[in-house]
Coordinates of C-alpha atoms and ligand atoms in Angstrom, one line a residue:
M419 CA 10.4 -14.2 -25.2
D420 CA 7.2 -11.8 -26.5
S421 CA 7.1 -8.7 -24.8
A422 CA 3.4 -8.4 -25.2
T423 CA 2.6 -11.4 -23.1
L424 CA 4.8 -9.4 -20.2
L425 CA 1.6 -8.5 -18.1
A426 CA 0.0 -12.0 -18.4
R427 CA 3.7 -12.9 -16.9
I428 CA 3.7 -10.5 -14.3
T429 CA 0.2 -11.4 -13.0
D430 CA 1.1 -15.0 -13.0
Y431 CA 1.4 -16.3 -9.6
A432 CA 4.6 -18.0 -10.5
S433 CA 6.3 -14.6 -10.6
R434 CA 5.4 -13.3 -7.2
P435 CA 8.4 -14.4 -5.4
N436 CA 10.8 -12.6 -8.0
P437 CA 8.9 -10.6 -10.5
Y438 CA 11.9 -8.3 -10.8
P439 CA 13.4 -9.9 -13.7
L440 CA 10.2 -9.5 -15.5
Y441 CA 10.7 -5.7 -14.6
A442 CA 14.0 -5.6 -16.2
E443 CA 12.6 -7.1 -19.2
L444 CA 10.1 -4.5 -19.3
R445 CA 12.1 -1.7 -19.2
E446 CA 14.5 -3.1 -22.1
A447 CA 11.3 -3.5 -23.8
G448 CA 10.0 0.0 -23.1
P449 CA 9.5 2.6 -22.5
V450 CA 5.5 1.6 -23.7
V451 CA 4.8 -2.1 -23.9
P452 CA 1.7 -3.1 -25.8
Q453 CA 0.2 -6.0 -24.6
A454 CA -1.9 -8.8 -26.2
D455 CA -4.7 -7.7 -23.9
G456 CA -4.9 -3.8 -25.7
S457 CA -3.2 -2.5 -22.0
Y458 CA -0.2 -0.7 -21.8
L459 CA 2.5 -1.3 -19.5
I460 CA 5.2 1.1 -18.1
G461 CA 8.4 0.1 -16.4
T462 CA 11.1 3.4 -16.1
Y463 CA 11.4 6.0 -13.6
H464 CA 11.0 8.8 -15.6
L465 CA 7.8 8.4 -17.8
I466 CA 6.2 6.7 -14.7
A467 CA 6.6 9.6 -12.4
A468 CA 5.7 11.9 -15.8
L469 CA 2.5 10.5 -16.4
L470 CA 1.6 10.3 -12.7
H471 CA 1.3 14.1 -13.1
D472 CA -0.1 13.9 -16.2
P473 CA -3.6 15.8 -16.1
R474 CA -3.9 14.3 -19.9
M475 CA -4.2 10.6 -17.9
S476 CA -7.0 9.3 -15.6
A477 CA -7.4 7.3 -12.8
D478 CA -11.1 6.8 -12.9
P479 CA -12.2 3.8 -14.6
R480 CA -14.5 4.9 -16.0
T481 CA -12.9 6.7 -18.6
R482 CA -12.6 3.2 -20.0
G483 CA -16.3 3.2 -20.5
E484 CA -17.2 1.0 -18.0
A485 CA -20.3 1.4 -16.1
T486 CA -19.6 1.4 -12.9
H487 CA -20.5 3.4 -9.4
K488 CA -18.4 6.0 -8.7
P489 CA -15.0 4.6 -7.0
P490 CA -13.7 6.2 -4.0
F491 CA -11.2 9.0 -4.6
L492 CA -8.3 7.2 -4.9
R493 CA -9.7 6.5 -8.5
L494 CA -11.3 10.0 -8.7
D495 CA -10.1 12.5 -10.8
D496 CA -10.1 16.5 -10.1
P497 CA -12.1 18.3 -9.1
E498 CA -14.0 15.7 -7.3
H499 CA -11.1 14.2 -5.8
H500 CA -9.5 17.1 -5.1
R501 CA -12.7 18.0 -2.4
L502 CA -12.9 14.6 -0.9
R503 CA -9.2 14.0 -0.8
T504 CA -8.8 18.1 1.1
L505 CA -11.8 16.6 3.5
A506 CA -10.3 13.1 4.5
M507 CA -7.0 14.6 5.2
R508 CA -8.3 16.9 7.5
P509 CA -8.5 15.1 10.8
F510 CA -5.1 13.5 10.2
G511 CA -4.1 17.3 11.1
P512 CA -3.3 20.6 9.0
P513 CA -0.8 19.3 6.5
H514 CA 3.0 19.7 7.6
S515 CA 2.4 19.4 10.9
P516 CA 3.4 16.5 12.7
G517 CA -0.5 16.3 14.4
R518 CA -2.4 13.1 14.8
V519 CA 0.2 10.6 14.0
D520 CA 3.1 12.1 15.7
G521 CA 1.0 12.5 18.9
M522 CA 0.4 8.1 18.2
R523 CA 4.5 7.7 18.2
G524 CA 4.5 6.1 21.7
E525 CA 1.2 4.3 21.3
I526 CA 2.0 2.3 18.3
D527 CA 5.4 1.3 19.6
R528 CA 3.9 -0.1 22.7
I529 CA 1.3 -2.0 20.3
A530 CA 4.5 -3.7 18.6
R531 CA 6.5 -4.5 21.8
E532 CA 3.1 -6.1 23.2
L533 CA 2.0 -7.7 20.1
L534 CA 6.1 -9.7 20.0
E535 CA 5.7 -10.0 24.1
P536 CA 4.3 -13.4 23.7
F537 CA 6.9 -15.0 22.0
E538 CA 9.8 -17.0 23.3
A539 CA 13.1 -18.0 21.4
G540 CA 12.6 -21.0 20.2
R541 CA 9.2 -20.6 19.1
Q542 CA 7.7 -20.4 15.7
I543 CA 6.3 -17.5 14.7
D544 CA 4.2 -16.0 11.7
I545 CA 5.6 -12.5 11.0
V546 CA 2.5 -12.0 8.6
D547 CA -0.3 -13.1 11.3
D548 CA 1.0 -12.9 14.4
F549 CA 2.6 -9.1 13.8
A550 CA 2.4 -7.4 10.8
Y551 CA -1.4 -7.9 10.4
P552 CA -2.8 -7.2 14.0
L553 CA -0.6 -4.0 14.2
P554 CA -1.4 -2.0 11.6
V555 CA -5.3 -2.8 12.0
T556 CA -5.0 -2.1 15.5
V557 CA -3.6 1.5 14.6
I558 CA -6.0 2.7 12.2
C559 CA -9.5 1.2 13.9
R560 CA -8.0 3.3 17.1
L561 CA -7.5 6.3 14.8
L562 CA -10.7 6.2 13.0
G563 CA -12.7 5.3 16.6
V564 CA -13.2 1.3 16.2
P565 CA -14.0 -0.3 19.1
H566 CA -10.9 -3.3 19.9
E567 CA -13.3 -5.6 19.9
D568 CA -14.6 -5.4 16.2
E569 CA -11.2 -5.7 14.6
P570 CA -11.6 -9.0 13.7
L571 CA -14.3 -8.3 11.3
F572 CA -12.0 -6.2 9.1
R573 CA -10.1 -9.0 8.2
A574 CA -12.4 -11.3 6.1
W575 CA -13.7 -7.4 5.0
S576 CA -10.5 -6.2 3.6
D577 CA -9.2 -9.7 2.4
A578 CA -12.5 -9.6 -0.3
I579 CA -12.0 -6.2 -1.1
V580 CA -8.1 -6.5 -2.0
A581 CA -8.6 -9.7 -4.0
A582 CA -11.2 -7.6 -6.1
A583 CA -8.7 -4.9 -6.8
D584 CA -6.2 -6.9 -8.2
V585 CA -4.9 -5.4 -11.8
R586 CA -6.3 -9.1 -13.0
P587 CA -9.1 -10.3 -9.9
D588 CA -8.8 -14.3 -10.2
D589 CA -9.9 -16.7 -12.4
D590 CA -13.6 -16.3 -12.4
S591 CA -14.2 -12.6 -13.3
T592 CA -17.5 -12.1 -11.9
K593 CA -16.9 -13.7 -8.6
P594 CA -14.1 -11.5 -6.9
D595 CA -15.7 -8.0 -8.2
K596 CA -19.1 -9.4 -6.5
A597 CA -17.4 -10.5 -3.1
G598 CA -15.5 -6.8 -2.9
D599 CA -18.5 -4.9 -3.4
Q600 CA -20.5 -7.0 -1.1
A601 CA -17.8 -6.8 1.7
R602 CA -17.0 -2.8 0.5
M603 CA -20.9 -2.6 1.3
E604 CA -21.2 -4.1 4.8
M605 CA -18.1 -2.4 5.8
G606 CA -19.4 0.9 5.0
G607 CA -22.7 0.4 6.8
Y608 CA -20.7 -0.5 9.8
L609 CA -18.5 2.3 9.8
L610 CA -21.8 4.8 8.9
N611 CA -23.8 3.1 11.9
L612 CA -20.5 3.6 14.6
A613 CA -20.1 7.4 13.2
E614 CA -23.9 7.6 13.6
Q615 CA -23.5 7.3 17.0
R616 CA -20.7 9.7 17.6
R617 CA -23.0 12.3 16.1
G618 CA -23.3 14.9 18.7
K619 CA -20.8 13.3 20.9
P620 CA -17.4 14.4 19.7
G621 CA -14.4 12.1 20.3
D622 CA -11.0 12.3 19.3
D623 CA -11.4 10.0 16.8
M624 CA -11.8 10.4 12.9
L625 CA -15.2 9.4 12.3
S626 CA -16.0 11.8 15.3
A627 CA -14.2 14.4 13.6
F628 CA -16.0 13.9 10.2
V629 CA -19.7 13.6 11.4
N630 CA -19.1 16.4 13.8
E631 CA -17.9 18.9 11.5
P632 CA -19.8 22.3 11.9
D633 CA -19.0 23.7 8.7
P634 CA -21.4 22.7 6.0
A635 CA -18.7 23.3 3.2
L636 CA -16.3 20.7 4.7
R637 CA -19.0 18.0 5.3
L638 CA -19.1 14.6 3.7
T639 CA -22.3 13.0 2.4
D640 CA -23.1 9.8 4.8
E641 CA -22.3 8.2 1.3
E642 CA -19.1 9.9 1.1
L643 CA -18.1 9.3 4.9
A644 CA -18.4 5.3 4.0
E645 CA -16.4 5.4 1.2
T646 CA -13.8 7.5 2.8
A647 CA -13.4 5.5 6.4
V648 CA -13.2 2.2 4.2
L649 CA -10.6 3.6 1.5
L650 CA -8.9 4.4 4.7
L651 CA -9.0 1.2 6.1
I652 CA -8.1 -0.6 3.1
A653 CA -5.4 1.6 2.0
G654 CA -4.2 2.0 5.5
H655 CA -3.5 -1.4 6.1
E656 CA -2.8 -4.2 3.5
T657 CA 0.0 -1.6 2.3
T658 CA 1.7 -1.8 6.0
V659 CA 1.0 -5.6 6.7
N660 CA 3.3 -5.9 3.3
L661 CA 5.8 -3.4 3.8
I662 CA 7.0 -5.0 7.5
A663 CA 6.8 -8.4 6.1
N664 CA 9.0 -7.6 2.9
G665 CA 11.4 -5.6 5.8
A666 CA 11.4 -8.8 7.7
L667 CA 12.2 -11.0 5.0
T668 CA 14.8 -8.9 3.1
L669 CA 16.4 -8.6 6.6
L670 CA 16.6 -11.9 7.1
R671 CA 17.9 -12.7 3.4
Q672 CA 20.9 -10.0 4.3
P673 CA 22.1 -10.8 7.4
E674 CA 24.8 -8.4 6.7
Q675 CA 22.3 -5.8 6.1
L676 CA 20.6 -6.7 9.4
D677 CA 23.9 -6.9 11.7
R678 CA 24.5 -3.0 10.3
L679 CA 20.9 -2.0 11.4
R680 CA 21.3 -3.6 15.2
R681 CA 24.8 -1.3 15.4
E682 CA 23.1 1.4 13.8
P683 CA 19.6 1.9 14.6
E684 CA 19.7 5.3 13.8
L685 CA 19.6 4.1 10.1
L686 CA 16.4 2.9 10.9
P687 CA 14.5 5.4 8.8
R688 CA 16.8 5.5 6.0
A689 CA 16.2 1.6 5.6
V690 CA 12.6 1.9 5.6
E691 CA 12.5 4.2 2.4
E692 CA 14.9 2.2 0.8
L693 CA 12.4 -0.7 1.7
L694 CA 10.0 1.4 0.0
R695 CA 12.2 1.6 -3.2
Y696 CA 13.6 -2.0 -3.3
E697 CA 10.3 -4.0 -2.2
P698 CA 7.6 -1.7 -2.8
P699 CA 4.1 -2.7 -1.1
V700 CA 2.4 -1.5 -4.1
H701 CA 4.0 -2.9 -7.4
M702 CA 1.4 -0.8 -9.8
R703 CA -1.4 1.5 -10.5
E704 CA -3.9 2.3 -13.8
R705 CA -4.0 5.3 -15.6
I706 CA -6.3 5.7 -18.3
P707 CA -5.9 8.7 -21.0
H708 CA -8.9 10.4 -21.5
A709 CA -8.2 11.0 -25.2
D710 CA -5.8 9.6 -27.9
I711 CA -2.1 10.5 -26.5
D712 CA 1.2 10.0 -27.9
I713 CA 3.5 8.8 -24.7
A714 CA 7.0 8.5 -26.0
G715 CA 6.3 8.2 -29.4
T716 CA 3.7 5.0 -29.2
L717 CA 0.1 6.3 -29.9
V718 CA -2.1 5.0 -26.5
P719 CA -6.1 5.3 -27.6
A720 CA -8.5 7.3 -25.0
G721 CA -9.4 4.9 -22.5
A722 CA -7.0 2.2 -22.9
S723 CA -5.4 0.5 -19.7
V724 CA -2.1 1.7 -19.0
V725 CA -0.3 0.1 -16.4
L726 CA 2.5 1.8 -14.2
V727 CA 4.9 -0.6 -12.8
L728 CA 6.2 1.3 -9.7
A729 CA 8.2 -1.4 -8.6
S730 CA 10.2 -1.6 -11.9
G731 CA 10.8 2.5 -12.0
N732 CA 11.9 1.7 -8.4
R733 CA 14.9 -0.7 -9.8
D734 CA 15.4 1.7 -12.9
P735 CA 19.1 1.9 -13.7
M736 CA 18.9 5.2 -15.4
R737 CA 17.6 6.8 -11.9
F738 CA 18.8 4.6 -9.1
R739 CA 23.1 3.3 -9.0
D740 CA 22.9 0.0 -8.6
P741 CA 19.1 -0.5 -8.6
D742 CA 19.0 -4.3 -7.5
R743 CA 20.9 -4.1 -3.9
F744 CA 19.7 -3.6 -0.7
D745 CA 21.3 -0.7 0.9
P746 CA 19.8 1.2 3.9
A747 CA 21.8 3.8 3.8
R748 CA 21.3 5.0 0.1
P749 CA 21.7 8.9 -0.4
D750 CA 19.3 10.1 -2.6
N751 CA 16.0 7.9 -2.5
Q752 CA 12.9 9.6 -4.4
H753 CA 11.3 5.9 -5.3
L754 CA 7.9 5.5 -6.5
G755 CA 6.8 3.6 -3.4
F756 CA 3.7 6.2 -2.1
G757 CA 3.3 7.3 -6.1
S758 CA 3.6 10.8 -6.7
G759 CA 1.5 13.6 -8.1
I760 CA -2.1 14.3 -6.7
H761 CA -2.9 10.9 -5.6
A762 CA 0.7 10.8 -3.5
C763 CA -0.4 9.2 -0.3
Y764 CA -0.7 11.0 2.3
G765 CA -0.3 8.1 5.0
G766 CA 3.1 8.0 4.5
P767 CA 4.0 9.4 7.9
L768 CA 1.5 7.1 9.2
A769 CA 2.7 3.9 7.5
R770 CA 6.8 5.2 8.7
V771 CA 5.8 5.6 12.1
E772 CA 4.5 2.2 11.9
A773 CA 7.3 0.6 10.1
Y774 CA 9.5 1.9 12.4
A775 CA 8.0 0.8 15.2
A776 CA 7.4 -2.9 14.2
L777 CA 10.9 -3.0 12.5
G778 CA 12.5 -1.4 15.7
A779 CA 10.7 -4.1 18.1
L780 CA 11.9 -6.8 15.6
L781 CA 15.1 -6.1 15.4
P782 CA 16.5 -7.5 18.7
H783 CA 14.6 -10.7 17.7
L784 CA 16.0 -11.2 14.6
G785 CA 19.2 -12.1 14.9
S786 CA 19.0 -15.5 15.8
A787 CA 16.3 -15.8 14.1
R788 CA 16.1 -18.4 10.5
L789 CA 13.1 -18.1 7.6
V790 CA 11.3 -21.5 7.8
E791 CA 10.6 -21.0 4.0
D792 CA 12.4 -19.1 1.5
P793 CA 10.4 -17.6 -1.0
P794 CA 7.5 -17.4 1.5
P795 CA 4.1 -18.4 0.3
Y796 CA 3.0 -14.8 -1.0
R797 CA -0.9 -13.6 -1.6
Q798 CA -2.5 -13.8 -5.4
N799 CA -2.2 -10.0 -6.0
A800 CA 0.0 -8.9 -7.9
M801 CA -0.4 -5.4 -7.5
L802 CA -0.5 -4.9 -3.9
R803 CA 2.7 -7.9 -3.4
G804 CA 3.7 -9.4 0.0
P805 CA 3.8 -12.6 1.6
R806 CA 0.9 -14.2 2.8
H807 CA 2.4 -16.0 5.5
L808 CA 6.1 -15.3 6.7
P809 CA 7.0 -18.4 9.2
I810 CA 10.1 -17.8 11.3
H811 CA 12.0 -19.4 14.0
L812 CA 13.2 -17.2 17.0
Ligands
HEM821 C1 3.1 1.2 3.4 C2 2.2 2.0 3.1 C3 1.5 2.6 2.1 C4 2.0 2.3 1.0 C5 3.2 1.5 0.4 C6 1.3 3.3 0.3 C7 1.1 3.6 -1.3 C8 0.2 4.3 -1.8 C9 0.3 5.0 -3.2 C10 1.3 4.0 -4.0 C11 -0.9 5.4 -3.6 C12 -1.2 6.3 -4.9 C13 -2.1 5.6 -5.7 C14 -2.2 5.9 -7.2 O1 -1.8 6.9 -7.4 O2 -2.8 5.4 -7.7 C15 -1.0 5.8 -2.3 C16 -2.4 6.9 -2.1 C17 -3.0 6.5 -1.0 N1 -2.8 6.1 0.2 FE1 -1.3 5.1 1.1 N2 0.3 3.8 1.3 C18 0.5 3.6 2.6 C19 -0.1 3.2 3.6 C20 -1.3 4.6 3.9 C21 -1.8 4.9 5.0 C22 -1.4 4.4 6.2 C23 -2.9 6.0 4.6 C24 -3.9 6.2 5.5 C25 -4.3 5.8 6.7 C26 -2.8 5.5 3.3 C27 -3.6 6.2 2.5 C28 -4.1 6.2 1.1 C29 -5.2 7.3 0.6 C30 -6.4 8.1 0.9 C31 -4.6 7.7 -0.6 C32 -5.2 7.9 -1.8 C33 -4.8 9.3 -2.0 C34 -5.3 10.1 -3.3 O3 -6.0 9.8 -4.3 O4 -5.0 11.3 -3.3 N3 -2.4 4.7 2.4 N4 -0.9 5.1 -1.2

């Protein structure tokens, strides 16, 4: 088929259960594959990694010439990005130290076990709604200092924000963005109000840390604080839900690997790295050249949308041996699941601890479990890809 329709075919909902053959087609057609809509697709590992580190590429949608309001720092360029990222990372603890996340290990394990308690053998459970979803939302709300009873508010808000953040927001191009903006504002307003209540009353949560920062040079404005808290909630939770659900699905599809993990639970951390490679929660990220640029022999004009298909890079046979095989003991696993370069995910340590807790708690139950539907129903989003439901019979 025509390689100029690849992005349209990838984002087509029918491809959601298995986009990987299209990624193989992309790497064959590549390295730089112009699309009918004026964008450029890139799916090979080394080129994706190089572009993630290339200062000529912008993450800011305003580089496309679009008049939109200032985005959160995930989509800002340096030096603005660097300042906000540094400030937002501070409450996680000093870099390269276990800090706050390690201190929560025991609690995260307990939350995971408690979520599974009500489900006895013979029952049906939706791994997404009953387990993968509540775990990270509970953890990130606890970190930020959001009271437990307010957690349900976040589901509706984050669903709307994530729908609007797709590479191709659904059908009616005006509607999802509006709903997303509205949800972003409401969530930001809620968090700001909460932060306000903590002013002068420092607790051990991150909102308190942000709002009670004594050094004026390190203080966030109200708007920045709201944006940052919303970003942490969204970035830190939809992704983790997908990682846990993709993990359960992968293991249920491969009983021999599941058995192996049950026999050798010390392999779990490596199995989670392999999941981040093999079924990553984030499939693509967009970058935009500041000026006309030659990318591997193709002239890409300033302002063009360059879509880096991280999930394709993760399956690139020029980088990974036998890339379509799920190997929980894979050595040399420098995947692109958390991105790379200045925007590389700093929530990785937390996401990993949550995935170890979740899959560790699930392992004893999965041996006799079976999938009710394969493939399960997927979410619309092609960029943040994962099952919408994952019903299993225990
Ligand atoms: C399995 C879970 C997760 C996955 C797969 C994931 C993946 C990613 C990826 C691929 C990026 C790079 C985006 C880009 O280059 O455009 C990113 C950035 C980011 N992630 Fe994560 N993430 C996860 C969990 C988390 C958690 C738990 C948090 C925080 C609590 C978090 C916070 C962030 C932030 C703040 C950024 C933006 C960093 C920047 O722009 O400098 N993520 N994440």
